[in-house]
Each structure stands twice: as structure tokens, then as C-alpha cells.
Short mmCIF file of C-alpha atoms in Angstrom, two decimals:
data_model
loop_
_atom_site.label_atom_id
_atom_site.label_comp_id
_atom_site.label_asym_id
_atom_site.label_seq_id
_atom_site.Cartn_x
_atom_site.Cartn_y
_atom_site.Cartn_z
CA MET A 1 142.38 127.51 126.92
CA ASN A 2 142.82 127.74 123.14
CA LYS A 3 140.95 130.10 120.86
CA ILE A 4 138.81 127.38 119.25
CA ILE A 5 137.43 126.24 122.62
CA ARG A 6 136.63 129.81 123.65
CA SER A 7 134.90 130.44 120.31
CA GLN A 8 132.87 127.22 120.52
CA ALA A 9 131.81 128.03 124.07
CA ALA A 10 130.60 131.51 123.06
CA VAL A 11 128.68 130.19 120.05
CA CYS A 12 127.23 127.37 122.14
CA LEU A 13 125.78 129.73 124.74
CA ALA A 14 124.29 132.03 122.07
CA LEU A 15 122.84 129.07 120.18
CA VAL A 16 121.25 127.54 123.28
CA ARG A 17 119.65 130.90 124.10
CA GLU A 18 118.31 131.33 120.56
CA THR A 19 116.95 127.79 120.43
CA ASP A 20 115.41 128.02 123.89
CA ARG A 21 113.48 131.15 122.93
CA ALA A 22 112.25 129.59 119.68
CA VAL A 23 111.15 126.35 121.36
CA ILE A 24 109.44 127.87 124.39
CA ALA A 25 107.92 131.02 122.88
CA ASP A 26 107.26 129.96 119.29
CA ARG A 27 106.87 126.17 119.67
CA GLN A 28 109.48 125.54 116.98
CA SER A 29 111.44 122.30 117.04
CA ALA A 30 115.11 122.46 117.97
CA ASP A 31 115.96 120.67 114.71
CA GLN A 32 114.32 123.48 112.72
CA VAL A 33 116.25 126.15 114.60
CA LEU A 34 119.56 124.33 114.23
CA ALA A 35 119.03 123.79 110.51
CA ARG A 36 118.34 127.51 110.10
CA VAL A 37 121.47 128.45 112.05
CA TYR A 38 123.66 126.06 110.09
CA ARG A 39 122.40 127.50 106.81
CA ARG A 40 123.41 130.96 108.07
CA HIS A 41 126.83 129.80 109.19
CA ARG A 42 128.40 127.65 106.52
CA GLU A 43 131.73 128.11 108.26
CA TYR A 44 130.74 125.64 110.98
CA GLY A 45 132.38 122.33 110.23
CA ALA A 46 130.94 118.88 110.91
CA ARG A 47 132.68 118.67 114.28
CA ASP A 48 131.37 122.09 115.30
CA ARG A 49 127.81 121.21 114.30
CA ARG A 50 127.97 117.92 116.17
CA PHE A 51 129.10 119.66 119.36
CA PHE A 52 126.52 122.45 119.07
CA SER A 53 123.66 120.02 118.37
CA ASN A 54 124.62 117.78 121.27
CA ALA A 55 124.84 120.81 123.57
CA VAL A 56 121.39 122.05 122.53
CA PHE A 57 119.77 118.67 123.12
CA SER A 58 121.59 118.28 126.44
CA TRP A 59 120.14 121.63 127.44
CA PHE A 60 116.55 120.55 126.70
CA ARG A 61 117.09 117.15 128.29
CA TRP A 62 117.94 118.83 131.60
CA ARG A 63 116.05 122.12 131.18
CA GLY A 64 113.61 121.27 133.95
CA TRP A 65 116.50 121.46 136.39
CA LEU A 66 118.18 124.48 134.78
CA GLU A 67 115.45 126.88 133.58
CA THR A 68 117.31 129.92 132.16
CA PRO A 69 120.41 129.50 129.96
CA ASP A 70 123.58 131.22 131.14
CA ASP A 71 127.26 130.21 131.19
CA ARG A 72 127.05 128.12 134.34
CA ARG A 73 123.77 126.36 133.49
CA VAL A 74 124.76 125.50 129.92
CA ALA A 75 128.04 124.13 131.28
CA ALA A 76 125.97 122.09 133.74
CA ALA A 77 123.85 120.66 130.92
CA LEU A 78 127.02 119.48 129.16
CA LEU A 79 128.37 117.94 132.37
CA LEU A 80 125.12 116.10 133.09
CA ASP A 81 125.55 114.10 129.86
CA ALA A 82 129.36 113.88 129.79
CA ALA A 83 131.66 110.97 130.64
CA GLU A 84 134.60 113.40 130.70
CA ILE A 85 134.65 117.15 131.35
CA PRO A 86 134.23 118.98 128.00
CA PRO A 87 136.74 121.84 127.74
CA GLN A 88 133.94 124.14 126.55
CA ALA A 89 132.04 123.44 129.80
CA GLU A 90 135.18 124.17 131.79
CA TYR A 91 135.58 127.51 130.02
CA MET A 92 131.92 128.49 130.49
CA ALA A 93 132.01 127.56 134.16
CA ALA A 94 135.17 129.64 134.65
CA SER A 95 133.52 132.57 132.86
CA SER A 96 130.70 132.43 135.39
CA GLY A 97 133.12 132.50 138.31
CA ARG A 98 133.07 128.77 139.04
CA ALA A 99 136.54 127.28 139.54
CA GLY A 100 137.28 124.58 136.98
CA ALA A 101 138.92 122.36 139.59
CA GLY A 102 135.54 121.74 141.21
CA LEU A 103 133.83 120.46 138.07
CA LYS A 104 132.78 116.85 137.64
CA ALA A 105 131.48 114.88 134.67
CA LEU A 106 128.10 113.56 135.78
CA GLY A 107 127.04 111.47 132.79
CA ALA A 108 127.63 108.04 134.35
CA LEU A 109 125.78 108.78 137.61
CA SER A 110 122.25 107.96 138.71
CA LEU A 111 119.57 110.65 138.60
CA GLU A 112 119.87 111.21 142.35
CA GLU A 113 123.63 111.58 142.06
CA LYS A 114 123.23 113.93 139.10
CA ALA A 115 120.79 116.05 141.12
CA ALA A 116 123.27 116.25 144.01
CA GLY A 117 126.14 117.12 141.66
CA LEU A 118 124.08 119.83 140.02
CA GLN A 119 123.12 121.27 143.38
CA ALA A 120 126.80 121.55 144.30
CA LEU A 121 127.71 123.06 140.94
CA LEU A 122 124.98 125.70 140.94
CA GLU A 123 125.04 126.19 144.72
CA SER A 124 121.25 125.95 144.66
CA GLY A 125 118.43 124.01 146.24
CA PRO A 126 117.64 120.33 145.59
CA ARG A 127 116.11 119.12 142.32
CA ARG A 128 113.22 116.68 141.96
CA ILE A 129 113.18 114.09 139.20
CA GLU A 130 109.59 115.08 138.35
CA GLN A 131 110.88 118.51 137.27
CA LEU A 132 112.48 116.92 134.19
CA ALA A 133 109.09 116.81 132.42
CA PRO A 134 105.98 119.02 132.37
CA ASP A 135 103.63 118.68 135.35
CA TRP A 136 100.78 117.36 133.17
CA LEU A 137 102.69 114.17 132.28
CA ALA A 138 101.57 112.34 135.43
CA ASP A 139 97.89 112.86 134.52
CA PHE A 140 98.14 111.68 130.89
CA LEU A 141 100.76 108.91 130.89
CA PHE A 142 99.27 105.44 130.49
CA ILE A 143 99.97 103.33 133.56
CA PRO A 144 99.50 99.55 133.22
CA PRO A 145 96.76 98.43 135.64
CA ASP A 146 99.11 96.17 137.59
CA ARG A 147 101.78 98.86 138.09
CA ASP A 148 102.31 101.52 140.71
CA LYS A 149 101.79 104.97 139.19
CA GLU A 150 104.69 106.69 140.96
CA SER A 151 107.27 104.01 140.15
CA TRP A 152 106.10 103.75 136.51
CA LEU A 153 106.35 107.51 136.07
CA ARG A 154 109.82 107.42 137.57
CA ARG A 155 110.89 104.66 135.19
CA CYS A 156 109.66 106.64 132.19
CA LEU A 157 111.46 109.77 133.33
CA GLU A 158 114.69 107.82 133.71
CA ALA A 159 114.29 106.46 130.18
CA PHE A 160 113.68 109.95 128.77
CA GLN A 161 117.06 111.13 130.10
CA SER A 162 119.18 108.86 127.88
CA ARG A 163 119.24 109.17 124.10
CA PRO A 164 118.60 105.84 122.29
CA PRO A 165 121.12 104.66 119.69
CA VAL A 166 120.64 105.00 115.95
CA TRP A 167 118.65 102.02 114.70
CA ILE A 168 118.81 100.97 111.06
CA ARG A 169 116.79 98.47 109.05
CA LEU A 170 118.55 96.14 106.63
CA ARG A 171 116.88 95.00 103.46
CA ARG A 172 115.29 91.57 103.67
CA GLY A 173 117.63 88.92 102.27
CA GLY A 174 120.59 91.31 102.17
CA GLU A 175 121.42 91.40 105.88
CA ASP A 176 124.84 89.70 105.63
CA SER A 177 126.16 91.86 102.79
CA ALA A 178 124.93 95.06 104.48
CA LEU A 179 126.58 94.13 107.77
CA SER A 180 129.81 93.37 105.93
CA ARG A 181 129.76 96.81 104.29
CA LEU A 182 129.15 98.47 107.65
CA VAL A 183 132.09 96.67 109.23
CA LYS A 184 134.38 97.65 106.34
CA ALA A 185 133.29 101.28 106.81
CA GLY A 186 134.36 101.14 110.45
CA TYR A 187 130.97 100.89 112.15
CA VAL A 188 130.43 98.75 115.22
CA THR A 189 126.95 97.25 115.15
CA GLU A 190 124.72 94.96 117.17
CA CYS A 191 121.73 93.06 115.83
CA HIS A 192 118.48 92.71 117.70
CA PRO A 193 118.33 89.15 119.10
CA LEU A 194 114.91 88.44 117.52
CA LEU A 195 114.75 90.78 114.51
CA SER A 196 117.48 90.06 111.96
CA GLN A 197 116.83 93.25 109.99
CA ALA A 198 117.06 95.55 113.04
CA VAL A 199 120.56 96.75 113.90
CA PHE A 200 121.87 99.58 116.02
CA ILE A 201 125.10 101.52 115.69
CA LYS A 202 127.43 101.23 118.67
CA GLY A 203 130.23 103.60 119.60
CA GLY A 204 130.75 107.23 118.75
CA LYS A 205 131.01 107.11 114.94
CA GLN A 206 128.10 108.99 113.40
CA PHE A 207 126.15 106.98 110.84
CA ASP A 208 126.27 108.48 107.34
CA ALA A 209 123.08 107.34 105.64
CA ALA A 210 124.17 108.81 102.28
CA LEU A 211 126.84 106.10 101.99
CA PHE A 212 124.32 103.29 102.38
CA PRO A 213 121.24 103.98 100.21
CA GLU A 214 120.07 100.38 100.67
CA ILE A 215 119.91 100.81 104.46
CA GLN A 216 117.07 102.72 106.12
CA VAL A 217 117.47 104.69 109.34
CA GLN A 218 114.38 103.59 111.28
CA ASP A 219 113.88 103.35 115.02
CA LEU A 220 113.34 99.85 116.38
CA ALA A 221 109.86 100.70 117.66
CA SER A 222 108.87 102.06 114.26
CA GLN A 223 109.99 98.81 112.62
CA CYS A 224 107.45 97.01 114.79
CA ALA A 225 104.64 98.75 112.89
CA GLY A 226 105.53 97.02 109.63
CA LEU A 227 105.97 93.69 111.41
CA CYS A 228 102.51 93.99 112.99
CA CYS A 229 101.03 94.75 109.57
CA SER A 230 102.61 91.53 108.27
CA PRO A 231 101.74 92.31 104.62
CA GLN A 232 101.87 89.45 102.11
CA PRO A 233 103.12 89.56 98.50
CA GLY A 234 100.39 90.63 96.12
CA GLU A 235 98.33 92.54 98.70
CA LYS A 236 97.13 96.14 98.54
CA TRP A 237 98.01 98.42 101.46
CA TRP A 238 97.36 102.04 102.34
CA ASP A 239 99.89 103.88 104.49
CA VAL A 240 97.67 106.79 105.53
CA CYS A 241 100.21 109.13 107.18
CA ALA A 242 103.29 108.05 105.27
CA GLY A 243 105.51 111.07 105.94
CA SER A 244 108.92 110.51 104.37
CA GLY A 245 108.02 106.87 103.76
CA GLY A 246 110.00 104.77 106.23
CA LYS A 247 107.07 102.46 106.97
CA SER A 248 105.97 102.30 103.31
CA LEU A 249 109.47 101.14 102.38
CA HIS A 250 109.31 98.54 105.14
CA LEU A 251 105.96 97.26 103.86
CA ALA A 252 107.41 97.02 100.35
CA ASP A 253 110.37 95.06 101.65
CA LEU A 254 108.15 92.65 103.58
CA MET A 255 105.99 92.17 100.46
CA ARG A 256 109.13 91.67 98.34
CA ASP A 257 107.93 94.65 96.32
CA CYS A 258 105.10 92.52 94.93
CA GLY A 259 101.77 94.28 95.44
CA GLN A 260 100.53 97.86 95.78
CA ILE A 261 101.17 100.42 98.49
CA LEU A 262 99.40 103.77 98.46
CA ALA A 263 101.49 106.20 100.54
CA THR A 264 99.61 109.40 101.41
CA ASP A 265 100.29 112.44 103.55
CA VAL A 266 98.77 115.88 104.01
CA ARG A 267 102.23 117.52 103.76
CA PRO A 268 103.48 117.63 100.15
CA ALA A 269 106.98 118.72 101.22
CA ILE A 270 107.62 115.71 103.43
CA LEU A 271 106.02 113.38 100.88
CA GLU A 272 108.56 114.69 98.37
CA GLN A 273 111.25 113.12 100.56
CA LEU A 274 109.67 109.74 99.84
CA SER A 275 109.60 110.54 96.13
CA ARG A 276 113.32 111.32 96.26
CA ARG A 277 114.00 108.04 98.06
CA LEU A 278 112.05 106.18 95.39
CA ARG A 279 114.02 107.85 92.62
CA ARG A 280 117.24 106.74 94.29
CA ASP A 281 116.10 103.24 95.26
CA ARG A 282 113.17 102.12 93.12
CA HIS A 283 110.16 100.41 94.67
CA PRO A 284 107.51 100.08 91.95
CA SER A 285 104.94 98.87 94.48
CA ILE A 286 104.81 102.30 96.22
CA ARG A 287 102.71 105.18 94.88
CA PRO A 288 103.02 108.50 96.79
CA LEU A 289 99.94 110.72 96.81
CA SER A 290 99.26 114.04 98.52
CA TRP A 291 95.94 113.65 100.38
CA ASP A 292 94.10 116.00 102.74
CA GLY A 293 91.30 113.66 103.83
CA SER A 294 88.55 115.44 101.88
CA ALA A 295 88.08 112.84 99.15
CA ASP A 296 88.49 109.12 98.59
CA PRO A 297 92.19 108.60 97.68
CA ALA A 298 91.44 105.33 95.87
CA PRO A 299 87.84 105.30 94.49
CA GLY A 300 86.46 101.82 94.06
CA THR A 301 89.31 100.18 95.95
CA CYS A 302 89.36 98.50 99.33
CA PHE A 303 92.65 97.43 100.82
CA ASP A 304 93.94 94.23 102.38
CA GLY A 305 95.41 96.43 105.06
CA VAL A 306 95.54 100.02 106.23
CA LEU A 307 98.28 101.45 108.45
CA ILE A 308 97.62 104.68 110.37
CA ASP A 309 100.75 106.06 112.00
CA ALA A 310 98.71 108.91 113.39
CA PRO A 311 99.84 112.45 114.26
CA CYS A 312 100.31 112.51 118.01
CA SER A 313 101.93 114.24 120.97
CA GLY A 314 105.17 112.32 120.37
CA LEU A 315 105.67 111.61 124.06
CA GLY A 316 107.44 108.36 123.24
CA THR A 317 110.22 110.26 121.43
CA TRP A 318 111.17 112.51 124.35
CA ALA A 319 114.49 110.74 124.85
CA ARG A 320 115.48 111.35 121.22
CA ASN A 321 113.78 114.77 120.93
CA PRO A 322 114.02 116.32 124.43
CA ASP A 323 112.81 119.73 123.26
CA ALA A 324 109.43 118.18 122.35
CA ARG A 325 108.46 117.86 126.02
CA TRP A 326 108.67 121.66 126.41
CA ARG A 327 106.76 122.41 123.20
CA MET A 328 103.77 120.22 124.02
CA SER A 329 100.81 121.25 126.18
CA ALA A 330 98.09 119.15 127.81
CA GLY A 331 95.46 120.80 125.63
CA GLN A 332 97.16 119.57 122.45
CA ILE A 333 96.61 115.96 123.46
CA ALA A 334 92.83 116.45 123.20
CA ASP A 335 93.33 118.10 119.79
CA TYR A 336 95.35 115.14 118.56
CA ALA A 337 92.70 112.74 119.84
CA VAL A 338 90.12 114.39 117.56
CA ILE A 339 92.43 114.03 114.55
CA GLN A 340 93.14 110.39 115.42
CA GLN A 341 89.45 109.55 115.71
CA ASN A 342 88.76 111.13 112.31
CA LEU A 343 91.58 109.18 110.67
CA LEU A 344 90.37 105.91 112.14
CA GLN A 345 86.82 106.62 110.95
CA ILE A 346 87.95 107.43 107.40
CA ALA A 347 90.53 104.67 107.01
CA ALA A 348 88.25 101.97 108.39
CA GLN A 349 85.92 102.32 105.39
CA LYS A 350 88.76 101.38 103.03
CA VAL A 351 89.55 98.05 104.72
CA LYS A 352 88.10 95.09 102.86
CA PRO A 353 86.26 92.29 104.71
CA GLY A 354 88.84 90.23 106.57
CA GLY A 355 91.41 92.98 106.10
CA ARG A 356 93.67 94.40 108.76
CA LEU A 357 93.64 97.88 110.32
CA VAL A 358 96.81 98.80 112.21
CA TYR A 359 96.81 101.96 114.33
CA ALA A 360 100.08 103.34 115.70
CA THR A 361 101.41 106.36 117.56
CA CYS A 362 104.75 107.31 119.07
CA SER A 363 102.89 108.53 122.15
CA LEU A 364 102.44 106.89 125.54
CA THR A 365 99.23 108.60 126.68
CA GLU A 366 96.02 106.73 127.36
CA ALA A 367 93.82 109.25 125.50
CA GLU A 368 95.69 108.87 122.20
CA ASN A 369 96.01 105.09 122.31
CA THR A 370 93.70 102.74 124.20
CA GLY A 371 91.21 105.57 124.56
CA ALA A 372 91.14 106.20 120.81
CA VAL A 373 90.95 102.51 119.93
CA ASN A 374 88.20 101.70 122.45
CA ALA A 375 86.10 104.64 121.24
CA PHE A 376 86.55 103.50 117.63
CA LEU A 377 85.53 99.91 118.40
CA GLN A 378 82.42 101.16 120.18
CA ARG A 379 81.34 102.92 116.98
CA GLU A 380 82.56 100.39 114.41
CA LYS A 381 81.05 97.06 115.43
CA GLY A 382 82.48 95.36 112.34
CA PHE A 383 86.05 95.51 113.70
CA TYR A 384 87.62 93.39 116.41
CA MET A 385 91.03 93.15 118.08
CA GLU A 386 93.31 90.52 116.58
CA THR A 387 95.45 88.35 118.83
CA THR A 388 99.06 88.99 117.92
CA ALA A 389 102.52 89.04 119.49
CA ASN A 390 104.86 91.80 120.58
CA PRO A 391 107.58 91.78 117.87
CA LEU A 392 110.30 92.67 120.40
CA THR A 393 109.54 89.89 122.86
CA ARG A 394 107.30 87.42 120.98
CA ALA A 395 105.01 87.58 124.02
CA PRO A 396 101.31 87.13 123.06
CA ALA A 397 99.17 90.28 123.05
CA GLY A 398 95.47 90.79 122.58
CA GLY A 399 95.96 93.23 119.72
CA LEU A 400 97.23 96.08 121.92
CA ILE A 401 101.01 96.46 122.10
CA TRP A 402 102.84 98.99 124.24
CA ILE A 403 106.55 99.37 123.52
CA TRP A 404 108.31 101.08 126.41
CA PRO A 405 111.70 102.75 125.80
CA TRP A 406 113.62 100.43 128.14
CA GLU A 407 112.30 97.31 126.40
CA GLY A 408 114.37 97.90 123.29
CA ASN A 409 116.56 100.96 123.91
CA CYS A 410 114.30 102.79 121.48
CA ASN A 411 111.36 105.20 121.25
CA GLY A 412 108.16 104.53 123.12
CA PHE A 413 105.39 103.32 120.80
CA PHE A 414 101.83 101.99 120.72
CA LEU A 415 100.21 99.61 118.25
CA ALA A 416 96.68 98.27 117.88
CA VAL A 417 95.99 95.47 115.39
CA MET A 418 92.37 95.04 114.28
CA ARG A 419 90.45 92.97 111.72
CA ARG A 420 87.34 93.82 109.77
CA ALA A 421 84.53 91.31 109.73
CA GLY A 422 81.88 93.34 107.89
CA LEU A 423 81.34 94.73 104.41
CA CYS A 424 83.34 97.45 102.68
CA TYR A 425 81.27 100.53 101.88
CA PRO A 426 82.08 104.07 100.72
CA TRP A 427 82.43 106.76 103.38
CA TRP A 428 82.68 109.66 100.93
#
């Protein structure tokens, strides 16, 4: 076993322990912890960082079966995701007294087979699939009325155990040239069968967004938000919780940069990321604005459309961000529901008569989605659900669209499309 493998294994174990403490005790995201570690250790190369990050996320993906990080359990986390035995896992298992000859890569197996393999590796009792997520999930997950609760929960848990690919969005009208550039750079891609701008990266080569400023990294489910907005050239839109601006940029592209988009967020630091993107790739239709909800962000203006990608529990991203499931509590879902109701109430007053209000979350709970929308419609009689179609399937929907991870190999997502029939009046 060479020195590099031994060193990587030692760092991996220490890093998993540090990240686990920060996530569980301090509710920090694994990405934040890793970024902090990598700033401290500039000596870690790109290959080292890729291995360490993958190991940390494998740990949180399978933490419900593993609990406390030690040599053998971290090795098990690596094996549960691996197609071949990583040498670092072999070294860690040997350090814990487990003979390397008995190790197996478990990545290609079913969940039941993984559970059996883990039981043999750890010489422990059986594992239940329900242990892979917090106990409260079963009480809050939305279950379609015509589905069996137990089987639907099982299907969601299975989806959460596989990381979706990197999805990118090509600029409208420039799809062919962008795909040609990607091929020349050595990327293997596959286009969505119905959405020409949506492409995912196949194979093991990591996508370098810095080399393709005209291409946006944006999950397939997130792209559906812009498509449901369906903005037209010349319209005025408000992206209420714009963040780093992925959806604002999509709206601008769909409008051919002809119109006005107000992109607001309560977090100035993340909004600065949008400003940097606009300096690099100009979109004159987009105006970023820091906004805390206490005043009218556009006095005297009503919008053709308002998009609320609301703060939420993020349950739909658990496959891509497995640490999030261990940072979230059931009580936080009720807190988010209050925020979501407030945002709907405020934003609704800025939709002009006949305008569209699109509400979105990357959560899959009933309280944050259909519950929030139904409560809003009970209060605001001037709004009604608009018949639309699921962008991923073209199947008709009555304004409520659930995107489940297995439908597009993407995040889980919820969308509600509403129209305003009444007058526009000031809320402030």
C-alpha cells in the first residue's frame, strides 16, 4: 500500500469526522465545511479534493446505516457507492482489523443486497431501508392519493441513494454550437428528449463551468420553473428569491433578453454572485436588488409575472446533498411554511390583472407545497390555478406539478402555476 493511499485514507477519516460533527451538532452544510478545509489545506490537489468530497457525501448518504465514523464504517461508506474497491477503503478496513480479501464493492447492488453486504462487513445486525432518512420523513412526505404510502416512501428512499448527474442549460438558439464545444472538450453528453436546452454530462469527467461561460449549470427540475413561467419578450417579471440568479438568467433567455427582470434576494452575498455572472455575460434585462421584504421593491409597478422559488426544507435535493437530511428537523418545516405564506402574500400584490404567479420549492412535503398553495388560494380569491403541462412529460396538469427524482434523474421539485383575475393594489 503506497504512501499516498495511506495519507489519503488518514485525511479522509479525519475529514469525515470533522464534517459529521459540524453537520450534526452545528447544522452546517457539508459544502461549507469542505470549503473551509480546502482553504486551510492548499496542498490538496484537484484529485485529492474530488476523492475527499465524494467520501464525505458517501458517508452522509449511508449515515443512517453507519452512525459513528471510524475506519471500518468510513470504508463501508466508500464501498456502498463503489463499482470497484477503492484502495483507501481497503487500507481503512485493514487498519480496523478487517481482512482486505473479504471486501466487496457494493455500488451496483440493490438496497437489500447492500444491506446484507454491510451486515457482513460490519458483523452487525440487519439494516432497514427506512433508517437511511430521519423518522419524521414518513409523516411529512407528500403521497399521491392513488399511491400506497409504504411503496411510495420506499421509492423516494431509493432515489435519494443515487446522486443525479450534472445538468446544464444551453442558451436558446445556440444549442448546436455549445454541444460541439462540449464534444471537442471531451465531454460525453445526452440531451433531454423533450427539452433541447437541457443536457446532462455522462461519464466521469468533471464539468468545468469556468470554461463555458455561456452554459449554465442548472438542475433539470429547476429548469422547469422557467418553462412554467413561460415569459414573453417585452414582459416584466420579478424573481423574488433569485439567489445566484440561475432562474433569472433562464427567464432572460426565454424572453430573448427583451423585457425587464427584477431579481431580488435577502442575502446580499449570494446576490453578488448574480452580479458577477452579469458582468461576465451581460443580460441588460436583469436588475439585481437586495430586498428584505419590508418595503415595496418596485413602487408603482405591477408585473406580468412573479416567480417565487421559496426557501424550503430542500427535501427534493437529498440525493445531491445527502447531509441535508441530517441537518433538517420536523419543526423547521413549519417554520418554512410561515415564510412561504408570507412570500406568497407579498408577491401576489405585485401581479397585474391577468398576470402569472409561479410558486416553486425543491421540497416534497405536503405542508410546503399543496398545503401552502391551498391556504393562499383560500385567502386570495382573485387567483386561480392555471391548466398547464408538466415540462418533462408534456402530460396535462391542473396547475400543480410534482417532479419526482426518478422522472428525470434530477432533484425533486414542486411547481404551482396561478393566474390573477382581480385588480392590482399596493400591499405596503
